[in-house]
Amino acid sequence: MGVIQDSLDRASAATATRPLPKSAGARMRFLLRTEKGSTRAVAARLGVSQRTVERYVKGTLRRPRKDLAARLEQEVRKDWQPRVRQRARKRAATSGGIVIETRARFGFTAAPGSTDDGRMRRLTQHLPPAYAARLFDAQSTGATEQQLQAIAAEGLQEVYFKDRGRRAHDLEVEFTDIDYVELDF
């Protein structure tokens, strides 16, 4: 996955109102409920045997290996409180917008006489709901990382660099060499 995709997933997971189940057994039981009782489906998601899943659910196994514990947490996090996540995304896409904090290189295509050298910048900027909606729609349709970066770059271009159309009308911004991106909604 890409940087923006991962950041969208982390921001979505941060909207949860209850903590994840703590024990491996509770996490297995949660995954079993989401897979409608199919131990085979849970085993396929985690890359373990069906019998291993049954042992965790029964309680004979309690402490998973490090790699299994990481996969287990990742899979539970994907399915945890889907309606809460959906409400938070809807609110961000219709009224709240999204906050993007990044440290990246921004290159410019601008009018003659101005510099187009890319520079590392650290920005924290609130993007309007329209850009949040575009990011969520692109993510749900399986957009590539470059497409997600283009949407984020366009949002930063319009809101930050062009000051919502008040300056630098011919400016085009490239969002490259990303050090980190944090999104919040």
PDB file of C-alpha atoms in Angstrom:
ATOM      1  CA  MET A   1       0.000   0.000   0.000  1.00  0.00           C
ATOM      2  CA  GLY A   2       0.965   3.596  -0.351  1.00  0.00           C
ATOM      3  CA  VAL A   3       1.586   6.408   2.055  1.00  0.00           C
ATOM      4  CA  ILE A   4      -1.731   8.192   1.501  1.00  0.00           C
ATOM      5  CA  GLN A   5      -3.713   4.939   1.504  1.00  0.00           C
ATOM      6  CA  ASP A   6      -2.163   3.896   4.821  1.00  0.00           C
ATOM      7  CA  SER A   7      -2.771   7.327   6.301  1.00  0.00           C
ATOM      8  CA  LEU A   8      -6.443   7.213   5.267  1.00  0.00           C
ATOM      9  CA  ASP A   9      -6.757   3.803   6.909  1.00  0.00           C
ATOM     10  CA  ARG A  10      -5.103   5.030  10.128  1.00  0.00           C
ATOM     11  CA  ALA A  11      -7.333   8.105  10.253  1.00  0.00           C
ATOM     12  CA  SER A  12     -10.378   5.942   9.714  1.00  0.00           C
ATOM     13  CA  ALA A  13      -9.298   3.551  12.477  1.00  0.00           C
ATOM     14  CA  ALA A  14      -8.748   6.478  14.842  1.00  0.00           C
ATOM     15  CA  THR A  15     -12.456   7.291  14.706  1.00  0.00           C
ATOM     16  CA  ALA A  16     -13.307   4.160  16.726  1.00  0.00           C
ATOM     17  CA  THR A  17     -15.218   4.810  19.920  1.00  0.00           C
ATOM     18  CA  ARG A  18     -14.267   1.580  21.699  1.00  0.00           C
ATOM     19  CA  PRO A  19     -10.875  -0.111  22.054  1.00  0.00           C
ATOM     20  CA  LEU A  20     -10.018  -3.258  20.114  1.00  0.00           C
ATOM     21  CA  PRO A  21     -10.392  -6.603  21.901  1.00  0.00           C
ATOM     22  CA  LYS A  22      -7.220  -7.294  23.905  1.00  0.00           C
ATOM     23  CA  SER A  23      -6.735 -11.063  24.007  1.00  0.00           C
ATOM     24  CA  ALA A  24      -6.036 -13.292  21.027  1.00  0.00           C
ATOM     25  CA  GLY A  25      -9.120 -15.370  21.823  1.00  0.00           C
ATOM     26  CA  ALA A  26     -11.395 -12.332  21.872  1.00  0.00           C
ATOM     27  CA  ARG A  27      -9.895 -11.141  18.588  1.00  0.00           C
ATOM     28  CA  MET A  28     -10.425 -14.583  17.018  1.00  0.00           C
ATOM     29  CA  ARG A  29     -14.037 -14.650  18.225  1.00  0.00           C
ATOM     30  CA  PHE A  30     -14.593 -11.191  16.735  1.00  0.00           C
ATOM     31  CA  LEU A  31     -13.186 -12.318  13.374  1.00  0.00           C
ATOM     32  CA  LEU A  32     -15.301 -15.454  13.597  1.00  0.00           C
ATOM     33  CA  ARG A  33     -18.430 -13.291  14.022  1.00  0.00           C
ATOM     34  CA  THR A  34     -17.487 -11.096  11.067  1.00  0.00           C
ATOM     35  CA  GLU A  35     -16.948 -14.199   8.909  1.00  0.00           C
ATOM     36  CA  LYS A  36     -20.332 -15.601  10.014  1.00  0.00           C
ATOM     37  CA  GLY A  37     -18.850 -18.496  11.978  1.00  0.00           C
ATOM     38  CA  SER A  38     -16.499 -19.807   9.303  1.00  0.00           C
ATOM     39  CA  THR A  39     -13.213 -20.889  10.882  1.00  0.00           C
ATOM     40  CA  ARG A  40     -11.954 -21.687   7.380  1.00  0.00           C
ATOM     41  CA  ALA A  41     -12.433 -18.058   6.265  1.00  0.00           C
ATOM     42  CA  VAL A  42     -10.716 -16.711   9.405  1.00  0.00           C
ATOM     43  CA  ALA A  43      -7.819 -19.137   8.891  1.00  0.00           C
ATOM     44  CA  ALA A  44      -7.472 -18.001   5.274  1.00  0.00           C
ATOM     45  CA  ARG A  45      -7.430 -14.332   6.334  1.00  0.00           C
ATOM     46  CA  LEU A  46      -4.712 -14.978   8.905  1.00  0.00           C
ATOM     47  CA  GLY A  47      -2.678 -17.540   6.981  1.00  0.00           C
ATOM     48  CA  VAL A  48      -2.960 -20.240   9.650  1.00  0.00           C
ATOM     49  CA  SER A  49      -4.690 -23.601   9.855  1.00  0.00           C
ATOM     50  CA  GLN A  50      -8.352 -23.962  10.668  1.00  0.00           C
ATOM     51  CA  ARG A  51      -7.422 -25.986  13.754  1.00  0.00           C
ATOM     52  CA  THR A  52      -5.265 -23.122  15.064  1.00  0.00           C
ATOM     53  CA  VAL A  53      -8.257 -20.787  14.886  1.00  0.00           C
ATOM     54  CA  GLU A  54     -10.388 -23.331  16.749  1.00  0.00           C
ATOM     55  CA  ARG A  55      -7.750 -23.636  19.473  1.00  0.00           C
ATOM     56  CA  TYR A  56      -7.649 -19.867  20.032  1.00  0.00           C
ATOM     57  CA  VAL A  57     -11.443 -19.682  20.157  1.00  0.00           C
ATOM     58  CA  LYS A  58     -11.590 -22.606  22.602  1.00  0.00           C
ATOM     59  CA  GLY A  59      -8.843 -21.110  24.764  1.00  0.00           C
ATOM     60  CA  THR A  60      -6.198 -23.842  24.553  1.00  0.00           C
ATOM     61  CA  LEU A  61      -3.859 -21.442  22.763  1.00  0.00           C
ATOM     62  CA  ARG A  62      -3.504 -17.985  24.269  1.00  0.00           C
ATOM     63  CA  ARG A  63      -0.323 -16.265  23.088  1.00  0.00           C
ATOM     64  CA  PRO A  64       0.200 -16.030  19.347  1.00  0.00           C
ATOM     65  CA  ARG A  65       3.581 -15.727  17.676  1.00  0.00           C
ATOM     66  CA  LYS A  66       4.672 -12.175  16.927  1.00  0.00           C
ATOM     67  CA  ASP A  67       3.802 -12.334  13.207  1.00  0.00           C
ATOM     68  CA  LEU A  68       0.392 -13.905  13.875  1.00  0.00           C
ATOM     69  CA  ALA A  69      -0.346 -11.322  16.581  1.00  0.00           C
ATOM     70  CA  ALA A  70       0.412  -8.519  14.110  1.00  0.00           C
ATOM     71  CA  ARG A  71      -1.790 -10.059  11.390  1.00  0.00           C
ATOM     72  CA  LEU A  72      -4.546 -10.680  13.922  1.00  0.00           C
ATOM     73  CA  GLU A  73      -4.514  -7.063  15.085  1.00  0.00           C
ATOM     74  CA  GLN A  74      -4.435  -5.803  11.495  1.00  0.00           C
ATOM     75  CA  GLU A  75      -7.422  -7.929  10.460  1.00  0.00           C
ATOM     76  CA  VAL A  76      -9.460  -6.957  13.538  1.00  0.00           C
ATOM     77  CA  ARG A  77      -8.631  -3.291  12.968  1.00  0.00           C
ATOM     78  CA  LYS A  78      -9.947  -3.542   9.374  1.00  0.00           C
ATOM     79  CA  ASP A  79     -13.392  -4.692  10.514  1.00  0.00           C
ATOM     80  CA  TRP A  80     -13.710  -2.872  13.853  1.00  0.00           C
ATOM     81  CA  GLN A  81     -16.765  -0.591  14.135  1.00  0.00           C
ATOM     82  CA  PRO A  82     -17.572  -0.185  10.432  1.00  0.00           C
ATOM     83  CA  ARG A  83     -20.647   2.016  10.996  1.00  0.00           C
ATOM     84  CA  VAL A  84     -18.701   4.435  13.213  1.00  0.00           C
ATOM     85  CA  ARG A  85     -16.041   4.707  10.507  1.00  0.00           C
ATOM     86  CA  GLN A  86     -18.654   5.204   7.823  1.00  0.00           C
ATOM     87  CA  ARG A  87     -20.347   7.986   9.793  1.00  0.00           C
ATOM     88  CA  ALA A  88     -17.006   9.747  10.350  1.00  0.00           C
ATOM     89  CA  ARG A  89     -16.160   9.512   6.634  1.00  0.00           C
ATOM     90  CA  LYS A  90     -19.591  10.825   5.674  1.00  0.00           C
ATOM     91  CA  ARG A  91     -19.244  13.733   8.083  1.00  0.00           C
ATOM     92  CA  ALA A  92     -15.790  14.576   6.681  1.00  0.00           C
ATOM     93  CA  ALA A  93     -17.038  14.337   3.090  1.00  0.00           C
ATOM     94  CA  THR A  94     -20.125  16.500   3.632  1.00  0.00           C
ATOM     95  CA  SER A  95     -19.318  19.068   6.298  1.00  0.00           C
ATOM     96  CA  GLY A  96     -16.077  18.638   8.226  1.00  0.00           C
ATOM     97  CA  GLY A  97     -13.357  18.223   5.658  1.00  0.00           C
ATOM     98  CA  ILE A  98     -10.004  16.626   6.265  1.00  0.00           C
ATOM     99  CA  VAL A  99      -6.752  17.871   7.828  1.00  0.00           C
ATOM    100  CA  ILE A 100      -3.560  16.877   6.068  1.00  0.00           C
ATOM    101  CA  GLU A 101      -0.186  17.168   7.743  1.00  0.00           C
ATOM    102  CA  THR A 102       2.777  16.357   5.576  1.00  0.00           C
ATOM    103  CA  ARG A 103       6.451  16.824   5.009  1.00  0.00           C
ATOM    104  CA  ALA A 104       7.162  16.439   1.329  1.00  0.00           C
ATOM    105  CA  ARG A 105       8.832  17.967  -1.662  1.00  0.00           C
ATOM    106  CA  PHE A 106       6.599  20.290  -3.623  1.00  0.00           C
ATOM    107  CA  GLY A 107       7.597  21.082  -7.180  1.00  0.00           C
ATOM    108  CA  PHE A 108       5.987  23.887  -9.119  1.00  0.00           C
ATOM    109  CA  THR A 109       5.102  24.716 -12.675  1.00  0.00           C
ATOM    110  CA  ALA A 110       4.560  28.457 -12.662  1.00  0.00           C
ATOM    111  CA  ALA A 111       4.760  31.595 -14.745  1.00  0.00           C
ATOM    112  CA  PRO A 112       8.078  32.508 -16.411  1.00  0.00           C
ATOM    113  CA  GLY A 113      10.533  34.224 -14.108  1.00  0.00           C
ATOM    114  CA  SER A 114       9.557  32.311 -10.990  1.00  0.00           C
ATOM    115  CA  THR A 115      11.421  29.368  -9.524  1.00  0.00           C
ATOM    116  CA  ASP A 116      10.205  25.848 -10.112  1.00  0.00           C
ATOM    117  CA  ASP A 117      12.740  24.133  -7.863  1.00  0.00           C
ATOM    118  CA  GLY A 118      11.154  21.617  -5.545  1.00  0.00           C
ATOM    119  CA  ARG A 119      11.561  22.247  -1.813  1.00  0.00           C
ATOM    120  CA  MET A 120      10.868  20.203   1.266  1.00  0.00           C
ATOM    121  CA  ARG A 121       8.013  21.781   3.184  1.00  0.00           C
ATOM    122  CA  ARG A 122       6.097  20.848   6.274  1.00  0.00           C
ATOM    123  CA  LEU A 123       2.435  21.739   5.933  1.00  0.00           C
ATOM    124  CA  THR A 124      -0.631  21.318   8.077  1.00  0.00           C
ATOM    125  CA  GLN A 125      -3.716  22.341   6.158  1.00  0.00           C
ATOM    126  CA  HIS A 126      -7.463  21.830   6.394  1.00  0.00           C
ATOM    127  CA  LEU A 127      -8.938  20.708   3.073  1.00  0.00           C
ATOM    128  CA  PRO A 128     -12.611  21.321   2.288  1.00  0.00           C
ATOM    129  CA  PRO A 129     -15.144  18.464   2.290  1.00  0.00           C
ATOM    130  CA  ALA A 130     -15.056  18.200  -1.515  1.00  0.00           C
ATOM    131  CA  TYR A 131     -11.449  16.965  -1.424  1.00  0.00           C
ATOM    132  CA  ALA A 132     -12.223  14.561   1.424  1.00  0.00           C
ATOM    133  CA  ALA A 133     -15.097  13.140  -0.625  1.00  0.00           C
ATOM    134  CA  ARG A 134     -12.844  12.765  -3.657  1.00  0.00           C
ATOM    135  CA  LEU A 135     -10.171  10.991  -1.599  1.00  0.00           C
ATOM    136  CA  PHE A 136     -12.715   8.582  -0.067  1.00  0.00           C
ATOM    137  CA  ASP A 137     -14.337   7.872  -3.433  1.00  0.00           C
ATOM    138  CA  ALA A 138     -10.977   7.232  -5.056  1.00  0.00           C
ATOM    139  CA  GLN A 139      -9.928   4.956  -2.203  1.00  0.00           C
ATOM    140  CA  SER A 140     -13.156   2.949  -2.379  1.00  0.00           C
ATOM    141  CA  THR A 141     -12.836   2.475  -6.153  1.00  0.00           C
ATOM    142  CA  GLY A 142      -9.292   1.157  -5.778  1.00  0.00           C
ATOM    143  CA  ALA A 143      -7.335   4.163  -7.030  1.00  0.00           C
ATOM    144  CA  THR A 144      -3.566   3.951  -7.226  1.00  0.00           C
ATOM    145  CA  GLU A 145      -1.278   5.799  -4.848  1.00  0.00           C
ATOM    146  CA  GLN A 146      -0.398   8.290  -7.601  1.00  0.00           C
ATOM    147  CA  GLN A 147      -4.079   9.136  -8.078  1.00  0.00           C
ATOM    148  CA  LEU A 148      -4.544   9.688  -4.347  1.00  0.00           C
ATOM    149  CA  GLN A 149      -1.423  11.870  -4.276  1.00  0.00           C
ATOM    150  CA  ALA A 150      -2.767  13.880  -7.214  1.00  0.00           C
ATOM    151  CA  ILE A 151      -6.027  14.574  -5.357  1.00  0.00           C
ATOM    152  CA  ALA A 152      -4.148  15.614  -2.208  1.00  0.00           C
ATOM    153  CA  ALA A 153      -1.781  17.783  -4.275  1.00  0.00           C
ATOM    154  CA  GLU A 154      -4.701  19.471  -5.996  1.00  0.00           C
ATOM    155  CA  GLY A 155      -6.308  20.196  -2.637  1.00  0.00           C
ATOM    156  CA  LEU A 156      -3.102  21.657  -1.220  1.00  0.00           C
ATOM    157  CA  GLN A 157      -2.567  23.611  -4.440  1.00  0.00           C
ATOM    158  CA  GLU A 158      -5.987  25.248  -4.279  1.00  0.00           C
ATOM    159  CA  VAL A 159      -6.183  25.865  -0.550  1.00  0.00           C
ATOM    160  CA  TYR A 160      -2.592  26.584   0.460  1.00  0.00           C
ATOM    161  CA  PHE A 161      -0.559  27.627  -2.555  1.00  0.00           C
ATOM    162  CA  LYS A 162      -3.274  29.463  -4.520  1.00  0.00           C
ATOM    163  CA  ASP A 163      -5.068  30.698  -1.386  1.00  0.00           C
ATOM    164  CA  ARG A 164      -8.457  29.597  -2.778  1.00  0.00           C
ATOM    165  CA  GLY A 165      -7.957  31.400  -6.069  1.00  0.00           C
ATOM    166  CA  ARG A 166      -6.684  34.718  -4.690  1.00  0.00           C
ATOM    167  CA  ARG A 167      -3.128  34.388  -6.015  1.00  0.00           C
ATOM    168  CA  ALA A 168      -0.801  32.387  -8.302  1.00  0.00           C
ATOM    169  CA  HIS A 169      -3.469  31.521 -10.864  1.00  0.00           C
ATOM    170  CA  ASP A 170      -1.146  29.647 -13.244  1.00  0.00           C
ATOM    171  CA  LEU A 171       0.556  27.598 -10.526  1.00  0.00           C
ATOM    172  CA  GLU A 172       0.529  23.798 -10.709  1.00  0.00           C
ATOM    173  CA  VAL A 173       1.879  21.824  -7.767  1.00  0.00           C
ATOM    174  CA  GLU A 174       3.528  18.396  -7.782  1.00  0.00           C
ATOM    175  CA  PHE A 175       3.441  16.392  -4.553  1.00  0.00           C
ATOM    176  CA  THR A 176       6.570  14.172  -4.558  1.00  0.00           C
ATOM    177  CA  ASP A 177       9.218  12.697  -2.289  1.00  0.00           C
ATOM    178  CA  ILE A 178       6.839  12.291   0.650  1.00  0.00           C
ATOM    179  CA  ASP A 179       8.542  11.996   4.030  1.00  0.00           C
ATOM    180  CA  TYR A 180       5.285  11.425   5.916  1.00  0.00           C
ATOM    181  CA  VAL A 181       1.564  12.162   5.621  1.00  0.00           C
ATOM    182  CA  GLU A 182      -0.940  12.195   8.466  1.00  0.00           C
ATOM    183  CA  LEU A 183      -4.632  12.660   7.776  1.00  0.00           C
ATOM    184  CA  ASP A 184      -7.332  13.407  10.311  1.00  0.00           C
ATOM    185  CA  PHE A 185     -11.069  13.844  10.013  1.00  0.00           C
TER     186      PHE A 185
END
